[in-house]
Amino acid sequence: MSFPARRPRRLRSSAAVRRLMAETHLVPSQLVLPMFVREGIADPQPITSMPGQEQHTLDSLRRAAAEAAEAGIGGLMLFGVPAVRDAVGSGADDPEGILNVATAAVAEEVGDALVVQTDLCLDEFTDHGHCGVLTPGGAVDNDRTLERYRAMGLAQARAGSHLLGLSGMMDGQVEAVRDALDAEGFTDTLILAYSAKYAGAFYGPFREAVDSQLTGDRRTYQMDPPNAREGLVEALLDVEEGADVVMVKPALPYLDVLADVRQAVDVPVWAYQVSGEYSMVEAAAGNGWIDRRATILDSLMAIRRAGADAILTYWAVEAAGWIRSGL
Ligand code: PBG
């Protein structure tokens, strides 16, 4: 009798065996690149809190979008940084607003080579930095915000966005935007619901990326980090309201929620590897403390393994290049 009877190490005995036995795969079409476009700048501006990322001009955005299409990734998620802001975020649904102008330019540039997506939220456009409009007392007014989201959704669809990323965490936002889209004939425009979007520190570097005006926090609308069951409730509600895709965000710190949501719904589930996750790896790699490429690939594989069908990641184009060259 031989001992041990089971030798799981056989499954790891060579690179060829490991390749054949891999349970999870990463392909470029599963990656979505978030991009920032800023109004009124002559040259792209580096985002110091996110080394390697920049705020684009319209021209540099077009070029980068074409490169991303060339790299074979699945989509782009556009964020706009306006020059002027007000209390209701008027730039968000203005056809001449930076995000809508950029969306039209990118849609023209890439056509159907990838899915052009837009962040649907007011925080970049309001002078107080909140994701919605405020009551006289300063609270975020859920139902008046829904009216703004309906207008913003229509403006984005008209500009040529294929998929709207509803990231504001207002109750009823999916149903409200779906209704507005359908009433105007945009029945093919997809809705991605940022369903389980947790408040917290991991969005820190993004504040610089969009020149955020926020003081305080988003804890009355984004989810509370201790709560996992509630993430499921949010995802199920969004599916009921008509979300085509649901998302968990941030990614690595919330893999438990991601795995739960994957089990509970039958629509695609995405994850957003957010700015803080990006910057931590870049900082450690910049100091020579970790192997940058291996860490990025480990993190993306972990997010896939936990159940993400696609991943929003600032490394989308670079990782697609590594994948194409054989990992
Ligand atoms: C809201 C929005 C945010 C992010 C994506 N959409 C900011 C926030 O909720 O505070 C953060 C993404 C990241 O940190 O990479 N428009």
Short mmCIF file of C-alpha atoms and ligand atoms in Angstrom, two decimals:
data_model
loop_
_atom_site.label_atom_id
_atom_site.label_comp_id
_atom_site.label_asym_id
_atom_site.label_seq_id
_atom_site.Cartn_x
_atom_site.Cartn_y
_atom_site.Cartn_z
CA MET A 1 0.00 0.00 0.00
CA SER A 2 1.40 3.36 -0.99
CA PHE A 3 1.25 6.29 1.35
CA PRO A 4 -0.07 8.96 1.10
CA ALA A 5 -2.92 7.70 -1.09
CA ARG A 6 -3.89 11.15 -2.26
CA ARG A 7 -1.18 13.41 -3.61
CA PRO A 8 -2.73 16.79 -4.56
CA ARG A 9 0.76 18.03 -5.38
CA ARG A 10 0.55 16.02 -8.64
CA LEU A 11 -1.86 18.71 -9.82
CA ARG A 12 0.92 21.28 -9.45
CA SER A 13 3.85 19.24 -10.72
CA SER A 14 4.69 21.29 -13.83
CA ALA A 15 3.67 24.52 -15.50
CA ALA A 16 1.84 22.51 -18.19
CA VAL A 17 -0.11 20.50 -15.61
CA ARG A 18 -1.00 23.66 -13.68
CA ARG A 19 -2.20 25.34 -16.84
CA LEU A 20 -4.45 22.39 -17.66
CA MET A 21 -5.83 22.18 -14.13
CA ALA A 22 -6.59 25.88 -13.63
CA GLU A 23 -10.16 26.34 -12.38
CA THR A 24 -10.30 30.06 -13.07
CA HIS A 25 -9.20 32.08 -16.06
CA LEU A 26 -8.58 35.71 -16.75
CA VAL A 27 -9.21 37.05 -20.24
CA PRO A 28 -8.95 40.62 -21.54
CA SER A 29 -12.67 40.85 -22.38
CA GLN A 30 -13.47 40.53 -18.65
CA LEU A 31 -11.60 43.74 -17.82
CA VAL A 32 -13.08 47.24 -17.78
CA LEU A 33 -10.91 50.36 -17.56
CA PRO A 34 -12.12 53.35 -15.49
CA MET A 35 -10.96 56.64 -17.10
CA PHE A 36 -11.10 60.28 -16.04
CA VAL A 37 -11.68 63.21 -18.37
CA ARG A 38 -11.29 66.76 -17.10
CA GLU A 39 -12.78 69.86 -18.57
CA GLY A 40 -10.59 72.85 -19.36
CA ILE A 41 -7.08 71.38 -19.26
CA ALA A 42 -4.60 71.66 -22.11
CA ASP A 43 -2.56 68.58 -21.19
CA PRO A 44 -3.28 65.35 -19.31
CA GLN A 45 -2.75 65.78 -15.56
CA PRO A 46 -1.12 63.02 -13.53
CA ILE A 47 -3.11 61.87 -10.48
CA THR A 48 -0.44 61.81 -7.78
CA SER A 49 -2.43 59.56 -5.44
CA MET A 50 -2.75 56.99 -8.25
CA PRO A 51 0.68 56.69 -9.86
CA GLY A 52 0.33 55.84 -13.55
CA GLN A 53 -3.23 57.21 -13.86
CA GLU A 54 -4.18 60.59 -15.25
CA GLN A 55 -6.99 63.02 -15.87
CA HIS A 56 -7.39 63.08 -19.64
CA THR A 57 -8.11 65.85 -22.05
CA LEU A 58 -10.70 64.98 -24.69
CA ASP A 59 -7.89 64.24 -27.14
CA SER A 60 -5.84 62.06 -24.83
CA LEU A 61 -9.02 60.26 -23.77
CA ARG A 62 -9.81 59.40 -27.38
CA ARG A 63 -6.30 58.08 -27.91
CA ALA A 64 -6.34 56.03 -24.71
CA ALA A 65 -9.79 54.65 -25.58
CA ALA A 66 -8.51 53.53 -28.97
CA GLU A 67 -5.53 51.84 -27.29
CA ALA A 68 -7.84 50.08 -24.85
CA ALA A 69 -9.95 48.79 -27.74
CA GLU A 70 -6.76 47.62 -29.44
CA ALA A 71 -5.80 45.76 -26.24
CA GLY A 72 -9.04 43.80 -26.42
CA ILE A 73 -10.49 44.75 -23.04
CA GLY A 74 -14.25 44.54 -22.52
CA GLY A 75 -15.13 48.14 -21.82
CA LEU A 76 -14.39 51.62 -20.50
CA MET A 77 -16.05 53.35 -17.56
CA LEU A 78 -15.93 57.13 -17.98
CA PHE A 79 -15.83 59.67 -15.16
CA GLY A 80 -16.11 63.40 -15.85
CA VAL A 81 -14.42 66.21 -13.92
CA PRO A 82 -16.26 69.46 -14.69
CA ALA A 83 -14.78 72.97 -14.45
CA VAL A 84 -17.89 74.39 -12.76
CA ARG A 85 -20.16 72.78 -10.17
CA ASP A 86 -23.45 73.68 -8.51
CA ALA A 87 -25.85 72.39 -5.85
CA VAL A 88 -27.84 70.11 -8.18
CA GLY A 89 -25.00 68.99 -10.45
CA SER A 90 -26.34 70.67 -13.60
CA GLY A 91 -23.31 69.56 -15.63
CA ALA A 92 -24.38 65.95 -15.26
CA ASP A 93 -27.34 66.11 -17.64
CA ASP A 94 -26.19 69.02 -19.78
CA PRO A 95 -25.48 67.63 -23.28
CA GLU A 96 -22.49 69.99 -23.32
CA GLY A 97 -21.30 68.72 -19.92
CA ILE A 98 -17.82 67.19 -19.99
CA LEU A 99 -18.90 63.61 -19.35
CA ASN A 100 -21.56 63.66 -22.07
CA VAL A 101 -19.26 65.32 -24.61
CA ALA A 102 -16.52 62.81 -23.78
CA THR A 103 -18.94 59.90 -24.07
CA ALA A 104 -19.96 60.95 -27.56
CA ALA A 105 -16.31 61.36 -28.57
CA VAL A 106 -15.30 57.95 -27.20
CA ALA A 107 -18.35 56.20 -28.66
CA GLU A 108 -17.42 57.62 -32.05
CA GLU A 109 -13.78 56.61 -31.60
CA VAL A 110 -14.28 52.97 -30.57
CA GLY A 111 -17.66 52.12 -32.08
CA ASP A 112 -18.64 48.63 -30.98
CA ALA A 113 -15.08 47.42 -30.34
CA LEU A 114 -15.85 47.59 -26.63
CA VAL A 115 -18.66 48.64 -24.31
CA VAL A 116 -18.67 52.38 -23.57
CA GLN A 117 -19.88 52.93 -20.02
CA THR A 118 -20.55 56.00 -17.88
CA ASP A 119 -20.60 56.65 -14.16
CA LEU A 120 -24.11 57.78 -13.25
CA CYS A 121 -23.74 59.75 -10.04
CA LEU A 122 -23.85 63.41 -9.10
CA ASP A 123 -20.79 63.62 -6.85
CA GLU A 124 -18.40 64.88 -9.52
CA PHE A 125 -20.89 67.58 -10.51
CA THR A 126 -22.15 68.96 -7.19
CA ASP A 127 -20.40 71.79 -5.35
CA HIS A 128 -20.90 69.91 -2.05
CA GLY A 129 -19.54 66.64 -3.45
CA HIS A 130 -22.44 64.42 -2.39
CA CYS A 131 -23.93 61.83 -4.72
CA GLY A 132 -27.34 63.49 -4.61
CA VAL A 133 -29.13 66.78 -4.03
CA LEU A 134 -29.52 68.04 -0.47
CA THR A 135 -32.50 68.96 1.68
CA PRO A 136 -32.49 72.43 3.25
CA GLY A 137 -31.11 70.72 6.37
CA GLY A 138 -28.17 69.26 4.42
CA ALA A 139 -29.25 65.60 4.22
CA VAL A 140 -29.07 63.73 0.91
CA ASP A 141 -32.61 63.76 -0.50
CA ASN A 142 -33.24 60.31 -1.98
CA ASP A 143 -36.33 60.93 -4.08
CA ARG A 144 -35.35 64.30 -5.49
CA THR A 145 -32.03 62.74 -6.43
CA LEU A 146 -33.87 60.06 -8.42
CA GLU A 147 -35.28 62.81 -10.63
CA ARG A 148 -31.74 64.03 -11.29
CA TYR A 149 -30.57 60.49 -12.06
CA ARG A 150 -33.39 60.02 -14.58
CA ALA A 151 -32.27 63.15 -16.43
CA MET A 152 -28.61 62.12 -16.19
CA GLY A 153 -29.37 58.63 -17.50
CA LEU A 154 -31.17 60.02 -20.52
CA ALA A 155 -28.35 62.48 -21.25
CA GLN A 156 -25.80 59.67 -21.09
CA ALA A 157 -27.84 57.35 -23.29
CA ARG A 158 -28.31 60.15 -25.83
CA ALA A 159 -24.57 60.79 -25.80
CA GLY A 160 -24.00 57.16 -26.77
CA SER A 161 -23.25 55.36 -23.52
CA HIS A 162 -23.97 51.64 -23.90
CA LEU A 163 -24.08 50.92 -20.16
CA LEU A 164 -24.90 53.19 -17.25
CA GLY A 165 -23.09 52.55 -13.98
CA LEU A 166 -25.43 53.62 -11.19
CA SER A 167 -23.03 54.29 -8.35
CA GLY A 168 -24.99 56.70 -6.13
CA MET A 169 -26.59 54.18 -3.74
CA MET A 170 -30.00 55.89 -3.71
CA ASP A 171 -32.96 53.59 -2.99
CA GLY A 172 -34.99 52.89 -6.13
CA GLN A 173 -32.36 54.27 -8.53
CA VAL A 174 -32.39 51.29 -10.88
CA GLU A 175 -36.15 51.29 -11.30
CA ALA A 176 -36.22 55.07 -11.79
CA VAL A 177 -33.51 55.15 -14.47
CA ARG A 178 -34.84 52.03 -16.25
CA ASP A 179 -38.26 53.66 -16.44
CA ALA A 180 -36.84 56.91 -17.85
CA LEU A 181 -34.76 55.04 -20.44
CA ASP A 182 -37.61 52.82 -21.60
CA ALA A 183 -40.00 55.77 -21.90
CA GLU A 184 -37.60 57.38 -24.38
CA GLY A 185 -36.94 54.20 -26.35
CA PHE A 186 -33.52 53.36 -24.87
CA THR A 187 -34.54 49.79 -24.15
CA ASP A 188 -31.12 48.45 -25.19
CA THR A 189 -29.10 50.65 -22.83
CA LEU A 190 -27.73 48.42 -20.08
CA ILE A 191 -27.85 49.19 -16.37
CA LEU A 192 -25.03 48.19 -14.06
CA ALA A 193 -26.09 48.58 -10.43
CA TYR A 194 -23.34 49.29 -7.92
CA SER A 195 -25.43 47.19 -5.56
CA ALA A 196 -23.18 46.44 -2.62
CA LYS A 197 -21.09 49.58 -2.56
CA TYR A 198 -19.44 50.00 0.80
CA ALA A 199 -18.47 53.31 2.38
CA GLY A 200 -14.97 53.55 3.69
CA ALA A 201 -11.38 54.51 3.19
CA PHE A 202 -10.62 52.60 0.00
CA TYR A 203 -11.94 55.38 -2.26
CA GLY A 204 -9.42 57.87 -0.83
CA PRO A 205 -7.15 58.24 -3.88
CA PHE A 206 -10.18 58.65 -6.18
CA ARG A 207 -10.99 61.94 -4.42
CA GLU A 208 -7.99 63.54 -6.09
CA ALA A 209 -8.82 61.87 -9.40
CA VAL A 210 -12.17 63.68 -9.60
CA ASP A 211 -11.19 66.79 -7.60
CA SER A 212 -13.87 65.85 -5.06
CA GLN A 213 -15.53 68.67 -3.14
CA LEU A 214 -16.79 66.38 -0.38
CA THR A 215 -16.36 67.21 3.26
CA GLY A 216 -17.69 64.56 5.61
CA ASP A 217 -18.60 61.12 4.34
CA ARG A 218 -21.21 59.06 2.47
CA ARG A 219 -22.25 56.81 5.33
CA THR A 220 -25.97 57.58 5.11
CA TYR A 221 -26.15 56.08 1.62
CA GLN A 222 -23.18 53.79 0.97
CA MET A 223 -23.13 50.53 2.92
CA ASP A 224 -21.67 49.94 6.34
CA PRO A 225 -18.56 47.70 6.24
CA PRO A 226 -19.75 45.31 9.01
CA ASN A 227 -22.77 44.19 6.95
CA ALA A 228 -22.64 41.28 4.53
CA ARG A 229 -26.27 40.09 4.56
CA GLU A 230 -27.36 43.59 3.69
CA GLY A 231 -25.18 43.43 0.57
CA LEU A 232 -27.29 40.51 -0.61
CA VAL A 233 -30.49 42.44 0.07
CA GLU A 234 -29.20 45.34 -2.04
CA ALA A 235 -28.21 43.05 -4.92
CA LEU A 236 -31.55 41.20 -4.91
CA LEU A 237 -33.47 44.49 -4.86
CA ASP A 238 -31.48 45.78 -7.84
CA VAL A 239 -32.18 42.62 -9.83
CA GLU A 240 -35.87 43.00 -9.01
CA GLU A 241 -35.75 46.62 -10.16
CA GLY A 242 -34.30 45.55 -13.50
CA ALA A 243 -30.52 45.74 -13.17
CA ASP A 244 -28.76 43.89 -16.00
CA VAL A 245 -25.54 43.54 -14.01
CA VAL A 246 -24.89 43.94 -10.29
CA MET A 247 -21.61 44.90 -8.68
CA VAL A 248 -19.71 44.61 -5.42
CA LYS A 249 -17.26 47.37 -4.54
CA PRO A 250 -14.48 47.54 -3.32
CA ALA A 251 -13.29 44.13 -4.55
CA LEU A 252 -10.54 42.43 -2.52
CA PRO A 253 -11.78 43.59 0.91
CA TYR A 254 -15.29 42.31 0.08
CA LEU A 255 -14.70 38.93 -1.58
CA ASP A 256 -17.07 37.33 0.93
CA VAL A 257 -19.91 39.57 -0.24
CA LEU A 258 -18.94 38.94 -3.86
CA ALA A 259 -19.12 35.16 -3.39
CA ASP A 260 -22.49 35.44 -1.62
CA VAL A 261 -23.96 37.65 -4.34
CA ARG A 262 -22.67 35.31 -7.05
CA GLN A 263 -24.58 32.45 -5.39
CA ALA A 264 -27.77 34.45 -4.98
CA VAL A 265 -28.38 36.01 -8.39
CA ASP A 266 -28.41 34.80 -11.98
CA VAL A 267 -27.36 38.04 -13.67
CA PRO A 268 -23.68 38.88 -14.30
CA VAL A 269 -21.81 40.00 -11.18
CA TRP A 270 -18.93 42.43 -11.45
CA ALA A 271 -16.44 43.80 -8.97
CA TYR A 272 -14.64 47.15 -8.84
CA GLN A 273 -11.00 47.04 -7.80
CA VAL A 274 -11.00 50.60 -6.50
CA SER A 275 -8.45 53.38 -6.24
CA GLY A 276 -7.23 52.42 -2.75
CA GLU A 277 -6.60 48.84 -3.85
CA TYR A 278 -4.66 50.18 -6.84
CA SER A 279 -2.59 52.70 -4.92
CA MET A 280 -1.60 50.27 -2.16
CA VAL A 281 -0.07 47.90 -4.70
CA GLU A 282 1.60 50.71 -6.66
CA ALA A 283 3.09 52.17 -3.47
CA ALA A 284 4.42 48.84 -2.22
CA ALA A 285 5.77 47.93 -5.65
CA GLY A 286 7.32 51.38 -6.03
CA ASN A 287 9.23 50.73 -2.82
CA GLY A 288 10.40 47.34 -4.09
CA TRP A 289 8.47 45.48 -1.39
CA ILE A 290 6.33 43.31 -3.67
CA ASP A 291 6.49 42.05 -7.24
CA ARG A 292 4.12 44.44 -9.01
CA ARG A 293 3.00 42.28 -11.91
CA ALA A 294 2.58 39.10 -9.87
CA THR A 295 0.61 40.95 -7.19
CA ILE A 296 -1.72 42.54 -9.72
CA LEU A 297 -2.38 39.21 -11.41
CA ASP A 298 -2.90 37.45 -8.05
CA SER A 299 -5.43 40.09 -7.06
CA LEU A 300 -7.35 39.91 -10.34
CA MET A 301 -7.44 36.11 -10.18
CA ALA A 302 -8.70 36.22 -6.59
CA ILE A 303 -11.55 38.51 -7.61
CA ARG A 304 -12.45 36.19 -10.49
CA ARG A 305 -12.23 33.13 -8.22
CA ALA A 306 -14.64 34.68 -5.72
CA GLY A 307 -17.18 35.00 -8.52
CA ALA A 308 -16.73 38.18 -10.55
CA ASP A 309 -17.67 37.79 -14.20
CA ALA A 310 -15.87 41.03 -15.02
CA ILE A 311 -13.65 43.44 -13.11
CA LEU A 312 -13.29 47.20 -13.23
CA THR A 313 -9.57 47.79 -12.75
CA TYR A 314 -7.15 50.62 -13.45
CA TRP A 315 -4.72 47.94 -14.67
CA ALA A 316 -7.11 46.67 -17.37
CA VAL A 317 -4.99 47.51 -20.41
CA GLU A 318 -1.69 46.50 -18.87
CA ALA A 319 -3.10 43.22 -17.53
CA ALA A 320 -4.67 42.48 -20.93
CA GLY A 321 -1.19 42.80 -22.44
CA TRP A 322 0.26 40.35 -19.92
CA ILE A 323 -2.57 37.89 -20.51
CA ARG A 324 -2.08 38.04 -24.27
CA SER A 325 1.63 37.37 -23.90
CA GLY A 326 0.85 34.21 -21.94
CA LEU A 327 0.91 35.41 -18.30
C1 PBG B 1 -19.12 57.80 -7.29
C2 PBG B 1 -17.96 56.89 -7.38
C3 PBG B 1 -16.87 56.80 -6.51
C4 PBG B 1 -16.05 55.80 -7.03
C5 PBG B 1 -16.64 55.31 -8.18
N1 PBG B 1 -17.84 55.98 -8.38
C6 PBG B 1 -16.53 57.65 -5.35
C7 PBG B 1 -17.19 57.39 -4.04
O1 PBG B 1 -18.16 56.65 -3.94
O2 PBG B 1 -16.74 58.01 -3.05
C8 PBG B 1 -14.76 55.35 -6.41
C9 PBG B 1 -13.88 54.52 -7.32
C10 PBG B 1 -12.50 54.33 -6.80
O3 PBG B 1 -12.18 54.63 -5.63
O4 PBG B 1 -11.67 53.83 -7.58
N2 PBG B 1 -19.21 58.60 -8.46
#
